[in-house]
PDB file of C-alpha atoms in Angstrom:
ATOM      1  CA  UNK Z 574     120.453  -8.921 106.310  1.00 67.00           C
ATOM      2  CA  UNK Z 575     119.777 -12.155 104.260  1.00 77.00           C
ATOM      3  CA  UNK Z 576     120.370 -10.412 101.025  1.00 77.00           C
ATOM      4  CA  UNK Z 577     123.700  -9.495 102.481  1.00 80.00           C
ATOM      5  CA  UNK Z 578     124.764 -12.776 103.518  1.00 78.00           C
ATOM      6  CA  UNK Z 579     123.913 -14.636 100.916  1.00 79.00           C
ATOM      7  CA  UNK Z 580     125.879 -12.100  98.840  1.00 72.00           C
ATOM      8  CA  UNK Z 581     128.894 -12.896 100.794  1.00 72.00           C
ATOM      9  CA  UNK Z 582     129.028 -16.198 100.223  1.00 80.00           C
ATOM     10  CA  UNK Z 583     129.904 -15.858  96.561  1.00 78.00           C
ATOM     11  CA  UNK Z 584     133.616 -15.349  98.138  1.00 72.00           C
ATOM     12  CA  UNK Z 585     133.886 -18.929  98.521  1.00 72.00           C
ATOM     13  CA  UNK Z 586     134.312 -19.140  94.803  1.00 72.00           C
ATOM     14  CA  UNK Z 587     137.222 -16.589  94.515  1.00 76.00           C
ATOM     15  CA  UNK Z 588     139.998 -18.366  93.392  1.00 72.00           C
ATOM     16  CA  UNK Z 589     143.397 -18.975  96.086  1.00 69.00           C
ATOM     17  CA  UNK Z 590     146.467 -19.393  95.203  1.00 63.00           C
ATOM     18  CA  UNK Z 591     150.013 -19.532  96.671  1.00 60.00           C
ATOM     19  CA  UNK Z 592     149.811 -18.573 100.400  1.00 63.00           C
ATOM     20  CA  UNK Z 593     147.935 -14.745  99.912  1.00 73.00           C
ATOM     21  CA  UNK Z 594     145.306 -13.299 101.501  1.00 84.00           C
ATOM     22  CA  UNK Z 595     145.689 -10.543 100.191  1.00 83.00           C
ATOM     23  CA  UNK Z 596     141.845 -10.690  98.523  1.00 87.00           C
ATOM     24  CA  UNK Z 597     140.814 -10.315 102.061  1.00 92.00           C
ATOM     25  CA  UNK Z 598     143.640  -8.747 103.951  1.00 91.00           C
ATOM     26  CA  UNK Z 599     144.592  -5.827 101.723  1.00 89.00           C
ATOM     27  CA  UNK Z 600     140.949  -4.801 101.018  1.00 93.00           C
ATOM     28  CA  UNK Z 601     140.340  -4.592 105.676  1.00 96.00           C
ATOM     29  CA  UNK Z 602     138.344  -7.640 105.626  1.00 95.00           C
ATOM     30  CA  UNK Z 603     140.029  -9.789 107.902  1.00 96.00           C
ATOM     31  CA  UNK Z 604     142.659  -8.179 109.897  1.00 96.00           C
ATOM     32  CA  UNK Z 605     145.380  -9.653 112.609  1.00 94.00           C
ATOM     33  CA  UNK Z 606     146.676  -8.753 115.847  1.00 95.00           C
ATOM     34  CA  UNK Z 607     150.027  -7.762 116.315  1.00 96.00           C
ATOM     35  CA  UNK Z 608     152.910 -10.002 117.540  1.00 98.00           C
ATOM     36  CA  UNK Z 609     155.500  -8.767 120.014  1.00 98.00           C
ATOM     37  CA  UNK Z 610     157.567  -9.966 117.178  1.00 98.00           C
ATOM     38  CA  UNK Z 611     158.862 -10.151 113.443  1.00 98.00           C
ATOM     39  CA  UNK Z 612     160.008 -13.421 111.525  1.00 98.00           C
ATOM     40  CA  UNK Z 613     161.133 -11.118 108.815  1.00 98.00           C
ATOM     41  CA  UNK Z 614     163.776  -9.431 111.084  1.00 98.00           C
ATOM     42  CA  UNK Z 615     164.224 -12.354 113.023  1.00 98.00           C
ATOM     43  CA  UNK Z 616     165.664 -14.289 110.134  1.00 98.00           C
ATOM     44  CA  UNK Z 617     167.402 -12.279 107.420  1.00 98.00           C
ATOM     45  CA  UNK Z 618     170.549 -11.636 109.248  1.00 98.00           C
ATOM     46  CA  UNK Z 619     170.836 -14.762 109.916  1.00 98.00           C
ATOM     47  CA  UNK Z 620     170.213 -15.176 105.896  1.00 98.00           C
ATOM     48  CA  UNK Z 621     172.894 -11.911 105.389  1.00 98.00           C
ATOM     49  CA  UNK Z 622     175.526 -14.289 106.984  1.00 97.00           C
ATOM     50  CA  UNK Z 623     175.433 -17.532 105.586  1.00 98.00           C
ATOM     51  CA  UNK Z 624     176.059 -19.781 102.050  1.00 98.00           C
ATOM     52  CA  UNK Z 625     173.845 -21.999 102.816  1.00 98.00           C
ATOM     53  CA  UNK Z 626     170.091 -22.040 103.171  1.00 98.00           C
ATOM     54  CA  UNK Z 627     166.695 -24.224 102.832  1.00 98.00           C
ATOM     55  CA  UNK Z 628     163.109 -22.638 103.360  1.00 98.00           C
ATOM     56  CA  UNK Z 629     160.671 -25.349 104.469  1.00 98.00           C
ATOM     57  CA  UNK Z 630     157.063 -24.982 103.611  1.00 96.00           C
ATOM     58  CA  UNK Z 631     157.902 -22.339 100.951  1.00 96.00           C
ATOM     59  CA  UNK Z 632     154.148 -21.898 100.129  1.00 93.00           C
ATOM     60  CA  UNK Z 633     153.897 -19.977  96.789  1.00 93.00           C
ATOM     61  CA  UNK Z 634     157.563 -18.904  97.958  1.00 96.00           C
ATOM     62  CA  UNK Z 635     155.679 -14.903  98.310  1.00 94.00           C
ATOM     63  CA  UNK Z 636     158.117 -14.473 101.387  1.00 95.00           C
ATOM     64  CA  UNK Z 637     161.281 -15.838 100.357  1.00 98.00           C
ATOM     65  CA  UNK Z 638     161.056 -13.455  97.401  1.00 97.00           C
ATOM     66  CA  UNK Z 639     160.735 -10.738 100.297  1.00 97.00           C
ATOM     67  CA  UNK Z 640     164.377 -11.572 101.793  1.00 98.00           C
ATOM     68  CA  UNK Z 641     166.464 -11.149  98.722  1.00 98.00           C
ATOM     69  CA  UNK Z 642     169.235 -10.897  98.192  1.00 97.00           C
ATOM     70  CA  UNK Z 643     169.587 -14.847  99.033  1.00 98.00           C
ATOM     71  CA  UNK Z 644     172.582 -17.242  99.901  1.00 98.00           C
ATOM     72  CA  UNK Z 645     174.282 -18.551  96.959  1.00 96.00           C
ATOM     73  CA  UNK Z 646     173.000 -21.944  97.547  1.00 98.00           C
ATOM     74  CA  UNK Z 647     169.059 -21.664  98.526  1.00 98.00           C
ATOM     75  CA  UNK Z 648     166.633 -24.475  98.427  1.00 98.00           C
ATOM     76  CA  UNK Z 649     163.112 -24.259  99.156  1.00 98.00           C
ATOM     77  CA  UNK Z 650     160.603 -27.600  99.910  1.00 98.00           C
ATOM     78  CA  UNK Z 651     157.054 -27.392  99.683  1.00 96.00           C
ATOM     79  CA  UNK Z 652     154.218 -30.277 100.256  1.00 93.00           C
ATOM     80  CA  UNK Z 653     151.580 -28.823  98.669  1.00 87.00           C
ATOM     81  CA  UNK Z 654     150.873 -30.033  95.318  1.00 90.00           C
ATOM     82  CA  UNK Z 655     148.939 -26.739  93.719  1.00 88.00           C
ATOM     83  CA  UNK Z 656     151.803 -24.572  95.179  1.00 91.00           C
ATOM     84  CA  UNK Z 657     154.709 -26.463  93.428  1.00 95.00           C
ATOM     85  CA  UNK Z 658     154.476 -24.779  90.087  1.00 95.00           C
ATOM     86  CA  UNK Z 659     153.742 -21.495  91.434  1.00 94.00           C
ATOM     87  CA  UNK Z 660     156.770 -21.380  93.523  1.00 96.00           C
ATOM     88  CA  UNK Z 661     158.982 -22.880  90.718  1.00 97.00           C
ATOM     89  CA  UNK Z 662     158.081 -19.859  88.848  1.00 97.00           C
ATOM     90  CA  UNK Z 663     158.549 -17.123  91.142  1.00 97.00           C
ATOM     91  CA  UNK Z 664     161.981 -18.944  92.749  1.00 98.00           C
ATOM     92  CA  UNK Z 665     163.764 -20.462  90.119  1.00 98.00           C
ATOM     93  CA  UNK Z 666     164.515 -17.207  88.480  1.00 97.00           C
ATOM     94  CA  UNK Z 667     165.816 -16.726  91.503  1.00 97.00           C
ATOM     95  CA  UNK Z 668     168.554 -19.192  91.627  1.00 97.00           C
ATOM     96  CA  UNK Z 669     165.997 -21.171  93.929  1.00 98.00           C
ATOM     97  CA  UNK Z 670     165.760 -24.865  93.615  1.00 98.00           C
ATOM     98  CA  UNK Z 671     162.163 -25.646  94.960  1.00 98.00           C
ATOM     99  CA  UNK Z 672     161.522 -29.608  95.810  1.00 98.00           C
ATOM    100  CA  UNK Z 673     158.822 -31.543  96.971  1.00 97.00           C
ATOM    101  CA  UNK Z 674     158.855 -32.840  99.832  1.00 96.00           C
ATOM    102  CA  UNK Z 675     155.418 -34.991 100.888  1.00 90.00           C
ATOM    103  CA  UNK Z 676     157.271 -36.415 104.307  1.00 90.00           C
ATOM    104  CA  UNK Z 677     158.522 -34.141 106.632  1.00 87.00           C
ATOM    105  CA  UNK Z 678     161.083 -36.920 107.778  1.00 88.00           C
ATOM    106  CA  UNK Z 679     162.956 -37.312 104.270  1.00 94.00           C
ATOM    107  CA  UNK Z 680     164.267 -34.628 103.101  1.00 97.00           C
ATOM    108  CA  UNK Z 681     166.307 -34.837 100.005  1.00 97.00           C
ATOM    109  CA  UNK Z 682     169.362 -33.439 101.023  1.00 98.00           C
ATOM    110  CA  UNK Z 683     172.845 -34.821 102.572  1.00 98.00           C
ATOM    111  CA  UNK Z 684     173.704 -34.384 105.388  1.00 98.00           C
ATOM    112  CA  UNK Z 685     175.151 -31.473 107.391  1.00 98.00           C
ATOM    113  CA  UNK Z 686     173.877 -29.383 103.804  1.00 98.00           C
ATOM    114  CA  UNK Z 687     173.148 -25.935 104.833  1.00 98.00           C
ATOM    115  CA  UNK Z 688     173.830 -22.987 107.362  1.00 98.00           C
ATOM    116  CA  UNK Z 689     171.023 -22.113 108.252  1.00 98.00           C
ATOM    117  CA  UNK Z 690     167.005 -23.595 107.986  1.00 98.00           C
ATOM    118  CA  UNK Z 691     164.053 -21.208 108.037  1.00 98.00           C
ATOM    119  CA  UNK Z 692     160.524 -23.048 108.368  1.00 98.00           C
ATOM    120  CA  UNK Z 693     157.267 -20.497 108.396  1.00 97.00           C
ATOM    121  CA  UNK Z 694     154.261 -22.397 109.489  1.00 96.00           C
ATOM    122  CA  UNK Z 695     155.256 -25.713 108.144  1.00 96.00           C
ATOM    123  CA  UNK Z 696     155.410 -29.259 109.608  1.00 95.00           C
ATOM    124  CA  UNK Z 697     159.273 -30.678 110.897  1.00 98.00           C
ATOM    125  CA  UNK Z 698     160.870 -33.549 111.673  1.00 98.00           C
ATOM    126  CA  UNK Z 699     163.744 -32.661 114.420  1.00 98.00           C
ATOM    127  CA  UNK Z 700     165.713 -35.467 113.632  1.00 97.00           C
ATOM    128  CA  UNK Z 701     165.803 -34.984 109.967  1.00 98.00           C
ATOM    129  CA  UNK Z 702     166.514 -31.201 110.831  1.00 98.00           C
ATOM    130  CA  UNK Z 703     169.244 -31.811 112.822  1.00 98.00           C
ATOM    131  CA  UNK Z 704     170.496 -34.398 109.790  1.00 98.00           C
ATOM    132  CA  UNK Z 705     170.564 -31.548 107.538  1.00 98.00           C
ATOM    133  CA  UNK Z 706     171.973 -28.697 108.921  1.00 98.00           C
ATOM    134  CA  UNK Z 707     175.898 -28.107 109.683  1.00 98.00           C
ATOM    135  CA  UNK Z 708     177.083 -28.410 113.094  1.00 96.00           C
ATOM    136  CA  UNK Z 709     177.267 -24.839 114.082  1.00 96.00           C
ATOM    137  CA  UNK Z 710     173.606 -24.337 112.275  1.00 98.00           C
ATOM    138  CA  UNK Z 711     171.370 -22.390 112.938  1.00 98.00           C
ATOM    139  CA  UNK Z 712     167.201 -23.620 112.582  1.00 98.00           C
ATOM    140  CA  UNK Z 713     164.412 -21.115 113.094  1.00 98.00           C
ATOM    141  CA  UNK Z 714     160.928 -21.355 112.959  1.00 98.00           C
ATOM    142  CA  UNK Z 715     157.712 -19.630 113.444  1.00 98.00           C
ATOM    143  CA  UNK Z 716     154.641 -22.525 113.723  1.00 98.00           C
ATOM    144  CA  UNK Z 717     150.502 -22.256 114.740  1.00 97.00           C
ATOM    145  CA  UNK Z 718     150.249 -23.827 117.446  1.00 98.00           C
ATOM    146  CA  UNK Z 719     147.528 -26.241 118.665  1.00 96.00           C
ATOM    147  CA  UNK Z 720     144.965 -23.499 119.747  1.00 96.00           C
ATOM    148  CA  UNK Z 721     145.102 -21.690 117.067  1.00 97.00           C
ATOM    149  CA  UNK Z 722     141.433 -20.387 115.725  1.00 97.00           C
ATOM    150  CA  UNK Z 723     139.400 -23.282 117.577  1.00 97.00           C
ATOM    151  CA  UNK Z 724     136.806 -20.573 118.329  1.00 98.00           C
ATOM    152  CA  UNK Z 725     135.715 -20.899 114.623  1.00 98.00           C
ATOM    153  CA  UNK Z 726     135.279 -24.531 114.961  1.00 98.00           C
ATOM    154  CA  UNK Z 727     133.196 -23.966 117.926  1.00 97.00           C
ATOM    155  CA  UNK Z 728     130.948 -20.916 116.502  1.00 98.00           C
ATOM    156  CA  UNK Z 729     130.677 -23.409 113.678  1.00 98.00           C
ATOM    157  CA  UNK Z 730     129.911 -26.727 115.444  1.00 97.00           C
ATOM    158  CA  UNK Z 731     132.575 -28.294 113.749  1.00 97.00           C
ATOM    159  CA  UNK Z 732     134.882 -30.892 115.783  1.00 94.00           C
ATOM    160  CA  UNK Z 733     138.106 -29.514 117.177  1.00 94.00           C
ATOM    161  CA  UNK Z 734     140.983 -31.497 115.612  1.00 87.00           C
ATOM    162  CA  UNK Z 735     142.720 -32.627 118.873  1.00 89.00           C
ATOM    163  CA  UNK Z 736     145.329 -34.041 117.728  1.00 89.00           C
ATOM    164  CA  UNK Z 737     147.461 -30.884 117.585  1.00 91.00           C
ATOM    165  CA  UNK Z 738     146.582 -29.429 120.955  1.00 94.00           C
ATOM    166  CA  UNK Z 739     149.469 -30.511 122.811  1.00 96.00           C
ATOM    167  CA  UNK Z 740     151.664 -28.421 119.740  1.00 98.00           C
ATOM    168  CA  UNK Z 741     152.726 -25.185 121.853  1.00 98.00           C
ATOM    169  CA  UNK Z 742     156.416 -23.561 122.466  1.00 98.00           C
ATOM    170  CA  UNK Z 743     157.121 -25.773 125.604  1.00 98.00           C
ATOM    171  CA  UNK Z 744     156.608 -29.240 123.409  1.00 98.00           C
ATOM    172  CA  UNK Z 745     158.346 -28.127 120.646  1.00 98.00           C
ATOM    173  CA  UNK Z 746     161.262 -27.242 122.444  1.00 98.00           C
ATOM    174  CA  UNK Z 747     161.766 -30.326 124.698  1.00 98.00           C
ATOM    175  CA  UNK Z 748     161.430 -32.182 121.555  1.00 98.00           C
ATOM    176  CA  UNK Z 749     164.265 -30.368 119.628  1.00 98.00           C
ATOM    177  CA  UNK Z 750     165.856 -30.421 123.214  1.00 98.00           C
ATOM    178  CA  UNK Z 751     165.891 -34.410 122.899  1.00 97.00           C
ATOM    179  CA  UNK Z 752     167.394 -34.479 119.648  1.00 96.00           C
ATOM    180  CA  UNK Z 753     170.468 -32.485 121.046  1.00 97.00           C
ATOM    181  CA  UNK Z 754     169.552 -28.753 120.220  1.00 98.00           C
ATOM    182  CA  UNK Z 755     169.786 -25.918 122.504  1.00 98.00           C
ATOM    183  CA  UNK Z 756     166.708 -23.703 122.165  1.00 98.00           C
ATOM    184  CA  UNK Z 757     168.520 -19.954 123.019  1.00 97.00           C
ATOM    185  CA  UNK Z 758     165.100 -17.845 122.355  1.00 97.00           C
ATOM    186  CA  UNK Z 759     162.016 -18.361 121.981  1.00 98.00           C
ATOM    187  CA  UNK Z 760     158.592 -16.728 122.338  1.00 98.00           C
ATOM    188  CA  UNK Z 761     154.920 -17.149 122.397  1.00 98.00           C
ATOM    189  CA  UNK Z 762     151.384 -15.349 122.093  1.00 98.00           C
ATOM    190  CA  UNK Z 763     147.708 -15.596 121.104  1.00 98.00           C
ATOM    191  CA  UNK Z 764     147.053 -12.561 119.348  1.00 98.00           C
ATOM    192  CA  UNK Z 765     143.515 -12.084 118.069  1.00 97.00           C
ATOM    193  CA  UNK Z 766     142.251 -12.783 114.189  1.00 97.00           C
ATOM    194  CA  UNK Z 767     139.427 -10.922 113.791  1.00 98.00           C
ATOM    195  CA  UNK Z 768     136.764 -11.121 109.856  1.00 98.00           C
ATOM    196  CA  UNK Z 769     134.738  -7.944 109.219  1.00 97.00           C
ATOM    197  CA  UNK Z 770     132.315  -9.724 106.554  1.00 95.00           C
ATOM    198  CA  UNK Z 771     131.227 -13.405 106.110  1.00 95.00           C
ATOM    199  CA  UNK Z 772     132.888 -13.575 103.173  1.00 94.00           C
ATOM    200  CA  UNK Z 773     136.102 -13.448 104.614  1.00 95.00           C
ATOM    201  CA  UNK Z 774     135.884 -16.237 106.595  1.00 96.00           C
ATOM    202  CA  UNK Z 775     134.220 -18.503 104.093  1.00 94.00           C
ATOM    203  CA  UNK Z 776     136.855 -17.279 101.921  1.00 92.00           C
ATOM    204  CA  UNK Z 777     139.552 -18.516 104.929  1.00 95.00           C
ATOM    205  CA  UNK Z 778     138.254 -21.638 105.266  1.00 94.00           C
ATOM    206  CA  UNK Z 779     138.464 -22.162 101.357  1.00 90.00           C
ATOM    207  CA  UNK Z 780     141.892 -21.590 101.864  1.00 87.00           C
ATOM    208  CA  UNK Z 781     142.909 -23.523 105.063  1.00 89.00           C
ATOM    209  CA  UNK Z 782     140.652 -26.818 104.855  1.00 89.00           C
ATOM    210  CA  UNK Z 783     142.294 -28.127 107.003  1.00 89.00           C
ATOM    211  CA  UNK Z 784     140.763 -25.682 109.864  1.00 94.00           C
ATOM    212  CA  UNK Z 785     137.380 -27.512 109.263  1.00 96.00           C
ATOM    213  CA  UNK Z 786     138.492 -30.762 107.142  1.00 94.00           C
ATOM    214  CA  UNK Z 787     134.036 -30.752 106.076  1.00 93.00           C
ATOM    215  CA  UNK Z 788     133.379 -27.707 105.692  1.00 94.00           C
ATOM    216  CA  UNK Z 789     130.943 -26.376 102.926  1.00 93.00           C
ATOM    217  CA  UNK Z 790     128.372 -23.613 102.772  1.00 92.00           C
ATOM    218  CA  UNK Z 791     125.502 -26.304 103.050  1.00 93.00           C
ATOM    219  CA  UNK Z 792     126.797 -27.996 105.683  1.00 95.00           C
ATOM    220  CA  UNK Z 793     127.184 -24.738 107.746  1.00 96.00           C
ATOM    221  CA  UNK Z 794     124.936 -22.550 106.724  1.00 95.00           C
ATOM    222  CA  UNK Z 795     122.966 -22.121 109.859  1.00 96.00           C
ATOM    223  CA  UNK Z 796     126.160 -21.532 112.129  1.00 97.00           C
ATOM    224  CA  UNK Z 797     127.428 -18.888 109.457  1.00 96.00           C
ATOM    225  CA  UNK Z 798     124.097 -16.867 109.577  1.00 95.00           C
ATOM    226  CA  UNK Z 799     124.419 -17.135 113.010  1.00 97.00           C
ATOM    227  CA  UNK Z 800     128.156 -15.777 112.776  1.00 97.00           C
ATOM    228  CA  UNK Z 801     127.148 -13.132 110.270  1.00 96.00           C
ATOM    229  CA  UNK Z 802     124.521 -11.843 113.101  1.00 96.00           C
ATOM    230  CA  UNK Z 803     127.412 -11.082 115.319  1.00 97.00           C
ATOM    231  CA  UNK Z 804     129.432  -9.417 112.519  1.00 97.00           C
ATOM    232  CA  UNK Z 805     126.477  -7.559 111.928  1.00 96.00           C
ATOM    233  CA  UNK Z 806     125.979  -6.477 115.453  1.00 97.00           C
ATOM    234  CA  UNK Z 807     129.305  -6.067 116.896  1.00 96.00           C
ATOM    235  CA  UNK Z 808     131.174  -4.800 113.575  1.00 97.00           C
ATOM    236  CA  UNK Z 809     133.384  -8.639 113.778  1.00 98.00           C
ATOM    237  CA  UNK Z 810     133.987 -12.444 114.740  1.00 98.00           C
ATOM    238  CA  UNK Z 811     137.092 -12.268 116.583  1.00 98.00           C
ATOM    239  CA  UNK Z 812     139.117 -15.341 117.491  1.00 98.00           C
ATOM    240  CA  UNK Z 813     142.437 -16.302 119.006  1.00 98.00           C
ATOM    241  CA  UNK Z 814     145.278 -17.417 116.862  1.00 98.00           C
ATOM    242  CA  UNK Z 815     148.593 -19.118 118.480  1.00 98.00           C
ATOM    243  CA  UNK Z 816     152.338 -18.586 117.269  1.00 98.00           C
ATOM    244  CA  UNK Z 817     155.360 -19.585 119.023  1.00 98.00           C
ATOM    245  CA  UNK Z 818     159.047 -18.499 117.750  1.00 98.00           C
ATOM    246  CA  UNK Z 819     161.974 -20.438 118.422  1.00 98.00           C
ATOM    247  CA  UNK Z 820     165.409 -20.392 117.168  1.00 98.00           C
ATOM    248  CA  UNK Z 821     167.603 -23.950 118.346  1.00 98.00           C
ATOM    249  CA  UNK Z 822     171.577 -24.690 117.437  1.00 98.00           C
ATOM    250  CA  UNK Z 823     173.078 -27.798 117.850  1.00 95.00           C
ATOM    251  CA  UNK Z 824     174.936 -28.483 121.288  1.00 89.00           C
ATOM    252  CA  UNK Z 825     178.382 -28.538 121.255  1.00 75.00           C
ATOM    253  CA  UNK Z 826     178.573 -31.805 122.821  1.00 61.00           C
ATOM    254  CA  UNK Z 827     176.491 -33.554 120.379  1.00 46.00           C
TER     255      UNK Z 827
END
């Protein structure tokens, strides 16, 4: 069993890029549970009607690419310095102008500038949201909320960062509510997450460091042995994610 961890951990020096897991995914090692819904066919035709459109948080822009054809005028943000030049390459050719964006609250864009906003996992600002997006608008969003996969921080030993627990459907939407919007659907689950090797979640965390801000092999090694015993025994580590879906319009009296 030692020989077998220890070979696992080698994933930690795969290489990441863009926003796929495909390494891990595609190959059975970590799979997810299913949601009672899909931002894919939640948002493109909303995407089929409009001129106008900005993707926050465009990662690598891998889904964007996925809801072609686009609007005539499509921008995409991301924060994320390493994914900048891989999403200029795959987007651009696309008519896509990608921008960084490093605060959520300035976006560089006038006001009232596009139809409709899409945002996949990625930090807003209401305010600047509501700045940005024409009157009869439309913003959706899919986020993690604050629960999402504390059970690895806790196998782990690692601190719990609390400062997004209160982030769940209800206080995102009396938030946008405050800021004028009308929330008109909106949904919420915890499906599970579960890794079928080590490797897959050391290869996770490489990805996501912000999950467990310290982690490393040394630092964790006991608590991923320990994790790897499980796997061993009961085929996986499962945990809990958290995903709420909203979609918000401006009221008419605002």
């Amino acid at each position: 069993m030692k020989e077998l961890f220890e070979h696992h951990l080698h994933d930690i020096e795969e290489h990441f890029s863009g926003w796929d897991f495909s390494y891990i995914t595609e190959s059975g090692r970590m799979d997810n549970g299913m949601l009672s819904w899909s931002y894919g066919s939640i948002v493109i035709p909303y995407i089929r009607k409009v001129t106008s459109m900005l993707d926050m948080g465009t990662g690598g822009g891998e889904l964007l690419t996925k809801f072609q054809p686009l609007p005539s005028v499509t921008y995409a943000t991301e924060g994320y310095a390493p994914n900048l030049p891989i999403a200029k390459q795959r987007l651009e050719p696309l008519g896509v102008a990608v921008k960084e964006v490093k605060k959520d609250n300035l976006l560089p864009f006038g006001d009232g500038a596009f139809d409709l906003i899409i945002n996949k996992h990625e930090e807003y600002s209401p305010v600047e949201v509501r700045r940005v997006l024409t009157s009869d608008g439309i913003f959706v969003t899919q986020q993690v909320g604050g629960n999402d996969c504390v059970r690895i921080n806790q196998a782990l030993g690692a601190p719990v960062n609390e400062e997004y627990l209160h982030w769940n459907l209800e206080y995102a939407s009396e938030e946008l509510r405050r800021e004028g919007f009308d929330v008109f659907e909106c949904k919420e689950e915890e499906p599970y997450q579960r890794f079928y090797d080590i490797g897959a979640l050391v290869y996770y965390l490489k990805a996501i460091p912000w999950q467990v801000p310290d982690f490393s092999i040394e630092r964790y090694k006991d608590a991923l042995y320990s994790i790897h015993e499980t796997i061993q025994s009961v085929g996986f580590f499962e945990v809990k994610t958290h995903r709420f879906v909203l979609k918000a319009k401006l009221q008419k009296d605002c």
